[in-house]
mmCIF file of C-alpha atoms and ligand atoms in Angstrom:
data_model
loop_
_atom_site.group_PDB
_atom_site.id
_atom_site.type_symbol
_atom_site.label_atom_id
_atom_site.label_comp_id
_atom_site.label_asym_id
_atom_site.label_seq_id
_atom_site.Cartn_x
_atom_site.Cartn_y
_atom_site.Cartn_z
ATOM 1 C CA MET A 1 202.945 107.409 153.824
ATOM 2 C CA PRO A 2 202.194 104.317 151.699
ATOM 3 C CA ARG A 3 204.526 101.380 152.288
ATOM 4 C CA ARG A 4 206.543 99.387 149.792
ATOM 5 C CA GLY A 5 204.511 96.389 148.660
ATOM 6 C CA ASP A 6 201.161 98.135 149.105
ATOM 7 C CA PRO A 7 198.809 97.253 146.210
ATOM 8 C CA PRO A 8 198.877 99.877 143.432
ATOM 9 C CA VAL A 9 196.094 102.380 142.951
ATOM 10 C CA ARG A 10 194.627 101.627 139.510
ATOM 11 C CA ILE A 11 192.705 104.307 137.610
ATOM 12 C CA GLU A 12 191.040 104.063 134.200
ATOM 13 C CA ALA A 13 191.558 107.132 131.990
ATOM 14 C CA PRO A 14 188.821 107.313 129.330
ATOM 15 C CA ALA A 15 189.184 109.161 126.019
ATOM 16 C CA LYS A 16 186.787 111.747 124.601
ATOM 17 C CA ILE A 17 185.454 112.807 121.242
ATOM 18 C CA ASN A 18 184.244 116.262 120.237
ATOM 19 C CA LEU A 19 180.794 115.820 118.711
ATOM 20 C CA PHE A 20 180.733 119.553 118.047
ATOM 21 C CA LEU A 21 183.639 122.002 117.972
ATOM 22 C CA ARG A 22 183.052 125.602 116.955
ATOM 23 C CA VAL A 23 185.974 128.022 116.995
ATOM 24 C CA VAL A 24 184.534 131.384 117.964
ATOM 25 C CA ARG A 25 187.618 133.625 117.638
ATOM 26 C CA ARG A 26 191.352 133.987 118.156
ATOM 27 C CA ARG A 27 192.192 135.447 121.557
ATOM 28 C CA GLU A 28 194.921 137.887 122.573
ATOM 29 C CA ASP A 29 196.621 135.213 124.745
ATOM 30 C CA GLY A 30 197.288 132.892 121.777
ATOM 31 C CA TYR A 31 194.385 130.567 122.588
ATOM 32 C CA HIS A 32 191.091 130.300 120.730
ATOM 33 C CA GLU A 33 187.668 130.810 122.181
ATOM 34 C CA ILE A 34 185.723 127.610 121.472
ATOM 35 C CA GLU A 35 182.331 126.053 122.052
ATOM 36 C CA THR A 36 182.501 122.282 122.112
ATOM 37 C CA LEU A 37 180.308 119.318 123.015
ATOM 38 C CA LEU A 38 182.507 116.677 124.639
ATOM 39 C CA GLN A 39 181.572 113.038 125.009
ATOM 40 C CA ALA A 40 183.682 110.562 127.006
ATOM 41 C CA ILE A 41 184.114 107.109 125.436
ATOM 42 C CA THR A 42 184.960 103.712 126.901
ATOM 43 C CA LEU A 43 188.335 103.466 125.117
ATOM 44 C CA SER A 44 190.749 104.158 127.967
ATOM 45 C CA ASP A 45 194.321 104.095 129.215
ATOM 46 C CA THR A 46 195.161 102.499 132.564
ATOM 47 C CA LEU A 47 197.372 104.169 135.137
ATOM 48 C CA LYS A 48 198.807 102.237 138.073
ATOM 49 C CA CYS A 49 200.327 104.316 140.891
ATOM 50 C CA TYR A 50 202.700 102.779 143.446
ATOM 51 C CA GLY A 51 204.335 104.261 146.502
ATOM 52 C CA ALA A 52 208.048 104.923 145.837
ATOM 53 C CA PRO A 53 210.737 104.016 148.332
ATOM 54 C CA THR A 54 212.566 107.318 147.688
ATOM 55 C CA LYS A 55 210.999 110.658 148.478
ATOM 56 C CA ARG A 56 210.822 113.302 145.738
ATOM 57 C CA GLU A 57 211.274 110.812 142.933
ATOM 58 C CA PHE A 58 208.910 109.915 140.094
ATOM 59 C CA ILE A 59 209.476 106.874 137.925
ATOM 60 C CA LEU A 60 207.182 106.504 134.913
ATOM 61 C CA THR A 61 207.106 103.488 132.638
ATOM 62 C CA CYS A 62 204.809 103.125 129.655
ATOM 63 C CA ASP A 63 204.041 100.279 127.247
ATOM 64 C CA ASP A 64 204.129 102.697 124.278
ATOM 65 C CA PRO A 65 207.826 103.329 123.511
ATOM 66 C CA SER A 66 206.948 106.368 121.363
ATOM 67 C CA LEU A 67 205.946 108.383 124.443
ATOM 68 C CA PRO A 68 208.381 110.324 126.648
ATOM 69 C CA THR A 69 208.511 109.152 130.276
ATOM 70 C CA ASP A 70 209.993 112.319 131.779
ATOM 71 C CA GLU A 71 208.597 115.796 132.519
ATOM 72 C CA ARG A 72 207.304 116.025 128.932
ATOM 73 C CA ASN A 73 204.646 113.452 129.850
ATOM 74 C CA LEU A 74 201.460 114.875 131.409
ATOM 75 C CA VAL A 75 201.519 112.140 134.081
ATOM 76 C CA TRP A 76 204.807 113.520 135.317
ATOM 77 C CA ARG A 77 203.615 117.147 135.091
ATOM 78 C CA ALA A 78 200.390 116.319 136.935
ATOM 79 C CA ALA A 79 202.355 114.573 139.702
ATOM 80 C CA ALA A 80 204.667 117.586 140.045
ATOM 81 C CA ALA A 81 201.598 119.881 140.153
ATOM 82 C CA VAL A 82 200.079 117.838 143.004
ATOM 83 C CA ARG A 83 203.307 118.174 144.979
ATOM 84 C CA ALA A 84 203.473 121.933 144.312
ATOM 85 C CA ALA A 85 199.830 122.445 145.308
ATOM 86 C CA THR A 86 199.955 120.383 148.501
ATOM 87 C CA GLY A 87 203.553 120.701 149.715
ATOM 88 C CA CYS A 88 203.659 116.896 149.878
ATOM 89 C CA ASP A 89 207.132 115.569 148.981
ATOM 90 C CA ASN A 90 206.331 111.872 148.527
ATOM 91 C CA GLY A 91 207.655 109.965 145.542
ATOM 92 C CA ALA A 92 205.653 107.656 143.284
ATOM 93 C CA ARG A 93 206.098 105.057 140.570
ATOM 94 C CA PHE A 94 203.643 104.928 137.659
ATOM 95 C CA PHE A 95 202.857 102.402 134.965
ATOM 96 C CA LEU A 96 200.855 103.785 132.037
ATOM 97 C CA GLY A 97 199.084 101.236 129.817
ATOM 98 C CA LYS A 98 198.361 103.201 126.647
ATOM 99 C CA ARG A 99 195.420 102.374 124.410
ATOM 100 C CA ILE A 100 194.287 105.893 123.402
ATOM 101 C CA PRO A 101 196.265 106.891 120.275
ATOM 102 C CA PRO A 102 198.634 109.780 121.175
ATOM 103 C CA GLY A 103 198.168 112.956 119.116
ATOM 104 C CA GLY A 104 194.766 111.675 118.074
ATOM 105 C CA GLY A 105 192.526 114.480 119.355
ATOM 106 C CA MET A 106 190.980 112.214 121.988
ATOM 107 C CA GLY A 107 192.471 113.847 125.073
ATOM 108 C CA GLY A 108 194.555 110.811 126.065
ATOM 109 C CA GLY A 109 197.337 112.825 127.699
ATOM 110 C CA SER A 110 194.800 115.040 129.487
ATOM 111 C CA SER A 111 192.882 112.035 130.784
ATOM 112 C CA ASP A 112 196.149 110.435 131.967
ATOM 113 C CA ALA A 113 196.850 113.683 133.855
ATOM 114 C CA VAL A 114 193.505 113.455 135.666
ATOM 115 C CA ALA A 115 194.128 109.779 136.452
ATOM 116 C CA THR A 116 197.408 110.902 138.047
ATOM 117 C CA LEU A 117 195.640 113.550 140.176
ATOM 118 C CA LEU A 118 193.023 111.052 141.354
ATOM 119 C CA GLY A 119 195.572 108.270 141.823
ATOM 120 C CA LEU A 120 197.934 110.385 143.933
ATOM 121 C CA ARG A 121 195.092 111.784 146.013
ATOM 122 C CA GLN A 122 194.270 108.192 146.943
ATOM 123 C CA LEU A 123 197.856 106.898 147.214
ATOM 124 C CA TRP A 124 199.117 109.792 149.302
ATOM 125 C CA ARG A 125 195.795 110.149 151.189
ATOM 126 C CA LEU A 126 195.646 113.854 150.337
ATOM 127 C CA ASP A 127 192.921 116.188 151.418
ATOM 128 C CA LEU A 128 192.380 117.742 147.949
ATOM 129 C CA THR A 129 188.995 119.395 147.428
ATOM 130 C CA ASP A 130 187.168 119.279 144.095
ATOM 131 C CA ASP A 131 187.922 123.001 143.632
ATOM 132 C CA ALA A 132 191.637 122.426 144.178
ATOM 133 C CA LEU A 133 191.589 119.546 141.681
ATOM 134 C CA ASP A 134 189.761 121.759 139.143
ATOM 135 C CA GLU A 135 192.401 124.440 139.483
ATOM 136 C CA ILE A 136 195.345 122.046 139.068
ATOM 137 C CA ALA A 137 193.596 120.414 136.088
ATOM 138 C CA ALA A 138 192.928 123.710 134.253
ATOM 139 C CA ALA A 139 196.597 124.710 134.606
ATOM 140 C CA LEU A 140 197.694 121.413 132.992
ATOM 141 C CA GLY A 141 195.733 121.923 129.739
ATOM 142 C CA SER A 142 192.505 123.220 128.247
ATOM 143 C CA ASP A 143 190.662 119.888 128.076
ATOM 144 C CA VAL A 144 192.037 118.401 131.332
ATOM 145 C CA PRO A 145 189.153 119.567 133.652
ATOM 146 C CA PHE A 146 186.605 117.637 131.539
ATOM 147 C CA PHE A 147 188.140 114.312 132.618
ATOM 148 C CA LEU A 148 187.461 114.948 136.297
ATOM 149 C CA ARG A 149 183.836 114.076 135.618
ATOM 150 C CA CYS A 150 183.793 112.618 132.059
ATOM 151 C CA GLY A 151 180.322 111.856 130.718
ATOM 152 C CA THR A 152 178.953 114.592 128.455
ATOM 153 C CA ALA A 153 179.645 118.330 128.784
ATOM 154 C CA LEU A 154 179.535 121.591 126.923
ATOM 155 C CA ALA A 155 182.863 123.423 127.162
ATOM 156 C CA THR A 156 183.537 127.087 126.427
ATOM 157 C CA GLY A 157 186.419 129.509 127.022
ATOM 158 C CA ARG A 158 189.562 127.732 125.813
ATOM 159 C CA GLY A 159 187.756 124.469 126.642
ATOM 160 C CA GLU A 160 188.071 124.593 130.432
ATOM 161 C CA VAL A 161 184.726 126.233 131.333
ATOM 162 C CA LEU A 162 182.401 123.262 131.701
ATOM 163 C CA THR A 163 178.656 122.784 131.816
ATOM 164 C CA PRO A 164 178.028 119.117 132.705
ATOM 165 C CA LEU A 165 175.087 117.583 130.843
ATOM 166 C CA PRO A 166 172.953 114.579 131.808
ATOM 167 C CA ASP A 167 173.936 111.239 130.272
ATOM 168 C CA PRO A 168 172.348 110.932 126.801
ATOM 169 C CA PRO A 169 171.322 107.593 125.201
ATOM 170 C CA PRO A 170 174.423 105.481 124.380
ATOM 171 C CA LEU A 171 176.302 105.933 121.104
ATOM 172 C CA ALA A 172 177.965 103.146 119.075
ATOM 173 C CA LEU A 173 181.156 104.435 117.462
ATOM 174 C CA VAL A 174 183.990 103.421 115.156
ATOM 175 C CA LEU A 175 187.286 105.298 115.397
ATOM 176 C CA VAL A 176 189.938 105.349 112.693
ATOM 177 C CA ALA A 177 193.261 106.468 114.155
ATOM 178 C CA PRO A 178 195.823 107.118 111.383
ATOM 179 C CA PRO A 179 199.468 106.177 112.025
ATOM 180 C CA PHE A 180 200.401 109.831 112.658
ATOM 181 C CA GLY A 181 199.260 112.495 115.112
ATOM 182 C CA VAL A 182 198.378 116.162 114.551
ATOM 183 C CA SER A 183 199.797 118.950 116.719
ATOM 184 C CA THR A 184 197.061 120.926 118.481
ATOM 185 C CA PRO A 185 198.763 124.351 118.055
ATOM 186 C CA GLY A 186 199.241 123.591 114.334
ATOM 187 C CA ALA A 187 195.567 122.687 113.929
ATOM 188 C CA TYR A 188 194.463 125.938 115.604
ATOM 189 C CA ARG A 189 196.931 127.986 113.527
ATOM 190 C CA ALA A 190 195.392 126.549 110.344
ATOM 191 C CA TRP A 191 191.864 127.607 111.376
ATOM 192 C CA GLN A 192 190.129 130.264 109.257
ATOM 193 C CA PRO A 193 186.821 131.914 110.204
ATOM 194 C CA VAL A 194 183.772 130.725 108.260
ATOM 195 C CA PRO A 195 180.311 132.339 107.959
ATOM 196 C CA GLU A 196 178.026 130.982 110.701
ATOM 197 C CA GLU A 197 174.857 130.888 108.560
ATOM 198 C CA GLU A 198 173.536 127.411 107.898
ATOM 199 C CA LEU A 199 176.070 125.722 110.192
ATOM 200 C CA PRO A 200 174.629 123.645 113.046
ATOM 201 C CA SER A 201 174.744 125.093 116.568
ATOM 202 C CA ALA A 202 175.799 123.393 119.800
ATOM 203 C CA THR A 203 172.128 123.414 120.813
ATOM 204 C CA ASP A 204 171.178 121.534 117.611
ATOM 205 C CA CYS A 205 173.838 118.923 118.413
ATOM 206 C CA TRP A 206 172.946 118.498 122.096
ATOM 207 C CA ASP A 207 169.236 118.373 121.298
ATOM 208 C CA ALA A 208 169.730 115.536 118.793
ATOM 209 C CA LEU A 209 172.104 113.678 121.134
ATOM 210 C CA ARG A 210 169.739 113.977 124.098
ATOM 211 C CA ARG A 211 166.817 112.642 122.037
ATOM 212 C CA GLY A 212 168.898 109.790 120.608
ATOM 213 C CA ASP A 213 168.006 110.965 117.069
ATOM 214 C CA LEU A 214 171.020 109.611 115.188
ATOM 215 C CA ASP A 215 170.190 111.179 111.813
ATOM 216 C CA ALA A 216 169.700 114.628 113.341
ATOM 217 C CA LEU A 217 172.899 114.149 115.364
ATOM 218 C CA GLY A 218 174.791 113.200 112.207
ATOM 219 C CA ALA A 219 173.628 116.415 110.546
ATOM 220 C CA ALA A 220 174.585 118.487 113.615
ATOM 221 C CA LEU A 221 178.163 117.178 114.055
ATOM 222 C CA ARG A 222 180.663 119.967 113.440
ATOM 223 C CA ASN A 223 184.403 120.529 113.723
ATOM 224 C CA ASP A 224 185.770 123.900 112.588
ATOM 225 C CA LEU A 225 189.363 122.571 112.758
ATOM 226 C CA GLU A 226 188.639 120.001 110.033
ATOM 227 C CA PRO A 227 189.197 122.179 106.907
ATOM 228 C CA GLY A 228 192.659 123.366 108.049
ATOM 229 C CA VAL A 229 193.783 119.909 109.208
ATOM 230 C CA PHE A 230 192.363 118.156 106.096
ATOM 231 C CA ALA A 231 194.303 120.655 103.916
ATOM 232 C CA MET A 232 197.534 119.561 105.712
ATOM 233 C CA HIS A 233 196.575 115.838 105.648
ATOM 234 C CA PRO A 234 194.310 115.101 102.644
ATOM 235 C CA GLU A 235 194.260 111.396 103.591
ATOM 236 C CA LEU A 236 191.968 112.312 106.511
ATOM 237 C CA ALA A 237 189.289 113.521 104.055
ATOM 238 C CA THR A 238 189.651 110.172 102.276
ATOM 239 C CA ILE A 239 189.124 108.280 105.544
ATOM 240 C CA ARG A 240 185.963 110.299 106.159
ATOM 241 C CA GLU A 241 184.662 109.457 102.661
ATOM 242 C CA ARG A 242 185.440 105.779 103.214
ATOM 243 C CA LEU A 243 183.560 105.720 106.538
ATOM 244 C CA LEU A 244 180.516 107.306 104.907
ATOM 245 C CA ALA A 245 180.713 104.900 101.937
ATOM 246 C CA ALA A 246 180.861 102.011 104.474
ATOM 247 C CA GLY A 247 177.446 103.070 105.791
ATOM 248 C CA ALA A 248 178.339 105.306 108.754
ATOM 249 C CA VAL A 249 175.497 107.618 109.761
ATOM 250 C CA ALA A 250 178.074 110.434 109.868
ATOM 251 C CA ALA A 251 181.819 110.859 110.341
ATOM 252 C CA ARG A 252 183.944 113.706 111.697
ATOM 253 C CA MET A 253 187.406 114.443 113.009
ATOM 254 C CA THR A 254 187.666 114.668 116.803
ATOM 255 C CA GLY A 255 189.424 117.668 118.390
ATOM 256 C CA SER A 256 192.515 118.697 116.452
ATOM 257 C CA GLY A 257 192.743 115.226 114.838
ATOM 258 C CA SER A 258 194.118 112.957 113.565
ATOM 259 C CA THR A 259 191.393 110.494 114.636
ATOM 260 C CA LEU A 260 188.073 110.329 112.796
ATOM 261 C CA PHE A 261 184.958 108.916 114.439
ATOM 262 C CA ALA A 262 181.889 107.443 112.776
ATOM 263 C CA LEU A 263 178.384 107.131 114.212
ATOM 264 C CA ALA A 264 176.852 103.655 113.931
ATOM 265 C CA HIS A 265 173.334 102.391 114.703
ATOM 266 C CA ASP A 266 174.610 99.754 117.145
ATOM 267 C CA ALA A 267 177.677 97.650 117.956
ATOM 268 C CA ALA A 268 177.017 95.163 115.115
ATOM 269 C CA HIS A 269 176.798 98.035 112.616
ATOM 270 C CA ALA A 270 180.026 99.497 114.071
ATOM 271 C CA HIS A 271 181.764 96.131 113.432
ATOM 272 C CA ARG A 272 180.518 96.074 109.813
ATOM 273 C CA ILE A 273 181.853 99.595 109.208
ATOM 274 C CA ALA A 274 185.218 98.719 110.804
ATOM 275 C CA THR A 275 185.507 95.605 108.609
ATOM 276 C CA ALA A 276 184.710 97.617 105.463
ATOM 277 C CA VAL A 277 187.616 100.002 106.180
ATOM 278 C CA ALA A 278 190.027 97.292 107.384
ATOM 279 C CA ASP A 279 192.526 98.128 104.618
ATOM 280 C CA LEU A 280 193.135 101.691 105.880
ATOM 281 C CA PRO A 281 196.491 102.246 107.600
ATOM 282 C CA GLY A 282 196.435 102.826 111.367
ATOM 283 C CA ARG A 283 194.005 101.469 113.956
ATOM 284 C CA ARG A 284 190.261 100.870 113.894
ATOM 285 C CA ILE A 285 188.641 100.932 117.297
ATOM 286 C CA ILE A 286 185.069 100.028 118.163
ATOM 287 C CA THR A 287 183.857 101.914 121.199
ATOM 288 C CA GLU A 288 180.838 103.543 122.786
ATOM 289 C CA SER A 289 179.957 106.497 124.959
ATOM 290 C CA TYR A 290 180.998 106.451 128.625
ATOM 291 C CA ARG A 291 178.508 107.739 131.161
ATOM 292 C CA ALA A 292 179.330 110.188 133.958
ATOM 293 C CA GLU A 293 177.792 107.721 136.394
ATOM 294 C CA GLN A 294 180.481 105.166 135.415
ATOM 295 C CA VAL A 295 183.127 107.338 137.108
ATOM 296 C CA ALA A 296 184.069 105.868 140.494
HETATM 297 O O1 C5P B 1 195.725 124.025 126.569
HETATM 298 P P1 C5P B 1 196.626 123.105 125.815
HETATM 299 O O2 C5P B 1 198.005 123.056 126.391
HETATM 300 O O3 C5P B 1 196.041 121.767 125.590
HETATM 301 O O4 C5P B 1 196.735 123.755 124.374
HETATM 302 C C1 C5P B 1 197.803 123.459 123.506
HETATM 303 C C2 C5P B 1 197.881 124.528 122.410
HETATM 304 O O5 C5P B 1 196.727 124.419 121.551
HETATM 305 C C3 C5P B 1 197.835 125.961 122.902
HETATM 306 O O6 C5P B 1 199.128 126.413 123.232
HETATM 307 C C4 C5P B 1 197.268 126.691 121.703
HETATM 308 O O7 C5P B 1 198.241 126.877 120.704
HETATM 309 C C5 C5P B 1 196.260 125.680 121.147
HETATM 310 N N1 C5P B 1 194.905 125.916 121.665
HETATM 311 C C6 C5P B 1 194.189 127.024 121.220
HETATM 312 N N2 C5P B 1 192.929 127.227 121.685
HETATM 313 C C7 C5P B 1 192.338 126.374 122.546
HETATM 314 C C8 C5P B 1 193.046 125.229 122.997
HETATM 315 C C9 C5P B 1 194.333 125.025 122.531
HETATM 316 O O8 C5P B 1 194.693 127.826 120.421
HETATM 317 N N3 C5P B 1 191.102 126.601 122.940
#
């Protein structure tokens, strides 16, 4: 049992982008079968976990007042899932430093959930195997298991069946996060099937990424949720046009939106693109890919 005054366990929770997202079909269970190429990025939240003086109590504070700090927050749900899976009845106090835009399609909540699992395993000195962590993660959300390893991965099923891929050459990126989020169920509901011919495949995208061929990668980026989400939020199509006009190699929405990412040649190019779109509402974030080997 950790004691009061022990130093907190501090875990970084990186975001992700979907370089490729193909929706294969609607499933009977309400989910969609997808095929997606996920890339972790260095933009991250920070979770600090402290031992709590009272058993069976969670206290969550967050520097983003727009986020709930009760059982609606994935940190809370992940902590409850750890207790349910292990029978441990310890309490904990969390501080979540939020930098990943919520509702942005970058998996911030999912990554925070994994940070909670890893943080509590350390804080409560739990004997949780990788398989047990995988199972808890998959029950918390479709893209949660990815954050156990980060790096680059191909995901299928509803997003939880992962094939880890070796770290590709680094990517320089600009994100534009509009001042509103998009609901994931809404984005999937708006999806309509499109003919596959002439659309890039996940293999095209991974092949270009692995070789570090930025032009080929730009041509192989894909997000089947874009047309439905752009129809609901036409300003997102405008942001994409602006990023391309600013010299981005390519630009796409990540996940179910609302964030758009642009590929740049290097960090200096990413800064020039960000400056050229400085008038757009919301946040511009310069970031880069995060390697699996960076995970502690
Ligand atoms: O799994 P998660 O809780 O993140 O998914 C949230 C919602 O997004 C689901 O309830 C579903 O409506 C939609 N979704 C989907 N297909 C996926 C992933 C999510 O339809 N592959």
